[in-house]
Structures are given as C-alpha cells and as structure tokens.
Amino acid sequence: MLNLERLRTLDALARHGSVTGAADGLHVTTSAVSQQMAKLEREVGQRLLARNGRGVRLTDAGRLLADHAARILSQVELAQSDIEAQRGEVVGEVRLCAFPTAARGLFPAALTSLRVDHPELTVRTQELEPEQGLRAVQRGDVDLAVVLDWSNKRLPVPGGLTKVELVDDAPDIAMPAGHPLADREAVELEDFADDPWVSWPEGEFCYEWLVFTLRSRGIEPRIAHLAGEHHTQLALIAAGFGVCVAPRLGRGPVPEGVRLVPVRQTMRRHVHAVWRTDADRRPSVRAAVEALRAAGAGVAAAGG
C-alpha cells in the first residue's frame, strides 16, 4: 500500500528538482524528505533516487512513480474539493501568496474579514513575486496567488488557472524634492530621459516592464540601483540617487525629501487573484477571493 505523504514527497522532488526545493515546498526539513524517500524506496522495492553530482535525480522507476503520484494527488485534491463543496462550509486551510506591496496593501483587510466571517478557516500567507506565485499555484504549493501585470505588458496566465481582477493601481514617479520637475502637476516618462533610475531587481517582471516601457518611448534607461523593497527605493530617492516608479498600493509613509508626481500618460498596474480552475468548488477558495475583492474595492475607494 503506497503512503500518500510519501507520494507527495516524491511529487515535490519531481517538481522542484532537488531535496532542498522539495523541503521548502513542503515546509519540512531536508532530512524529513530524505527519510520519506528512503521509506518509499523500501515500500516499492526499487531505487527511486540516484546521486547526481552534489544533488540527486530521479531514476527511471522514480520518474514513472512520480507521474502516477501527480495524477493520484490531483484526484485526491479533487476529492477534497468535492467534499468541501458538498459540506458548503468554509473550513480547513487555504494558502495564499502575493507580491510584497499587495501583501501589505490587501492581506491585512482580507485576512481580518476571513477571521471574522469564517473563524474555522486557517489562512497561511507568504510573499512571492508574480511569476513565482503563478508557478506555486500550478505546483499546488499555494491555493491562490495575487499577481500583477501592466496596461502595456501582460503577465501570461497558463491554462488551467482562473483569474479575476482585484484592483487597478496608478503609480507615480518618485523624485527628490529638489528635482527640477518636483513642482509639476503631472509628468511624462520622457521628462526623465537623462535621470538615473532606481529599479526592481533584474529578472523580476516589473524590472522587465520598466526597461520595456522606457525603450518603447525612445529612452535607454540608466538603471543605477536595484532594490526589491519599495521603501528601500524611496530611501535612495530621498538621498538624491535617482527617480523611480512608485505604485500606490501598499505604499505606506513616504520619506521626507521625496516628491511624488502623477504620470500624465495612462500607466496602470492591474492586480489579479489567480487560482486553479479545479479549485473553484472549494468554499475556502471562493471565500478568499471574495475577501480579496472586497479589500481591493476598499483600496480603490480610498484612492489607492
């Protein structure tokens, strides 16, 4: 009789490609992953893992069983969804992730609403960048991800996932208070053709968007500093080290010495919730979506 938790460990190994990745995805230790795999190998009577340099790889038997494990776990998830839907109660656990400003701007209100309306529901959250969040939903590591794209650069959503918009976010340009354009009512991106930029880290969706957007307007970006946290970006702006795009969602207090000016052209972030379509029947997922939509409506009503 194959043990479901051991099959889940094998599935995580196949999806993440390493013991460390599987442990992170399952929220257990690497030794726990190794122990589960050793027990599974004894159960099936075959080697499922082989050494591959400093890591491991699946053997042919391991890949074969991992394919079956993925199908078995998918069926188990469908069964759980059906049982939860049949009961019609918002109970159990729901796992959410969001990019940092959405986590700061939406999660407190959404989680408070869920705690009041559904006290038997356990909610777990984490911060993940949009593309990481999509992969986490696909893998089943989380139930729902809050992601973003821009009006001129969309984030592709793979098949099998459902998306609903939560809120639109109109960012400003942040600049030092002494900047020549700091007293303007509105600015154009072309006004900053000669300014150094403070940006998100390379490889992130918003970094790619910034480079794409500036180049589409004939500006070769001079990106001088990279920072993942908006508060770090604004601290660099306050110290006079460039300009940056400053979204309003989850912005929080702005340091002294920073001036925020709206962009005259239409430039908006679209914030979405994304979940696996086969989880539509789960009351807990539907409740989380509605709580996030209400939080987004509250942000919109407050003007970001």
XYZ file of N, CA and C in Angstrom, residues 10 37-38 40-42 44-52 56-65:
75
model
N 7.621 12.563 -3.123
C 8.177 12.241 -4.441
C 7.717 13.255 -5.480
N 11.661 9.469 1.480
C 12.049 8.803 0.242
C 12.661 7.435 0.521
N 13.432 7.326 1.590
C 14.011 6.022 1.947
C 12.907 5.016 2.265
N 9.817 5.147 1.110
C 9.097 4.851 -0.127
C 9.872 3.845 -0.975
N 11.199 3.987 -1.014
C 12.011 3.022 -1.757
C 11.868 1.619 -1.181
N 11.794 1.514 0.139
C 11.603 0.198 0.754
C 10.222 -0.363 0.424
N 8.397 0.152 -2.314
C 8.268 -0.287 -3.711
C 9.358 -1.278 -4.100
N 10.405 -1.386 -3.278
C 11.465 -2.340 -3.567
C 12.359 -1.939 -4.715
N 12.457 -0.644 -5.018
C 13.311 -0.169 -6.112
C 13.952 1.158 -5.723
N 15.089 1.442 -6.365
C 15.744 2.743 -6.181
C 14.952 3.799 -6.933
N 14.590 4.854 -6.254
C 13.854 5.952 -6.873
C 14.720 7.183 -7.096
N 15.825 7.279 -6.344
C 16.751 8.410 -6.451
C 18.147 7.897 -6.729
N 18.905 8.685 -7.491
C 20.310 8.367 -7.748
C 21.123 9.638 -7.563
N 22.373 9.481 -7.151
C 23.255 10.629 -6.982
C 23.500 11.310 -8.324
N 23.530 12.649 -8.291
C 23.807 13.427 -9.499
C 24.688 14.603 -9.092
N 20.645 15.043 -6.370
C 20.034 13.761 -6.711
C 19.191 13.936 -7.965
N 18.894 12.818 -8.616
C 17.976 12.800 -9.741
C 17.064 11.593 -9.585
N 15.913 11.639 -10.252
C 15.003 10.504 -10.232
C 15.507 9.423 -11.181
N 15.441 8.187 -10.751
C 15.723 7.065 -11.633
C 14.522 6.871 -12.576
N 14.642 5.923 -13.509
C 13.509 5.631 -14.390
C 12.290 5.211 -13.574
N 12.516 4.369 -12.561
C 11.406 3.964 -11.694
C 10.854 5.154 -10.923
N 11.753 6.057 -10.511
C 11.316 7.248 -9.793
C 10.446 8.143 -10.650
N 10.854 8.343 -11.919
C 10.045 9.180 -12.823
C 8.691 8.536 -13.098
N 8.689 7.205 -13.281
C 7.437 6.507 -13.531
C 6.477 6.666 -12.361
N 6.985 6.444 -11.154
C 6.118 6.561 -9.975
C 5.715 8.014 -9.736
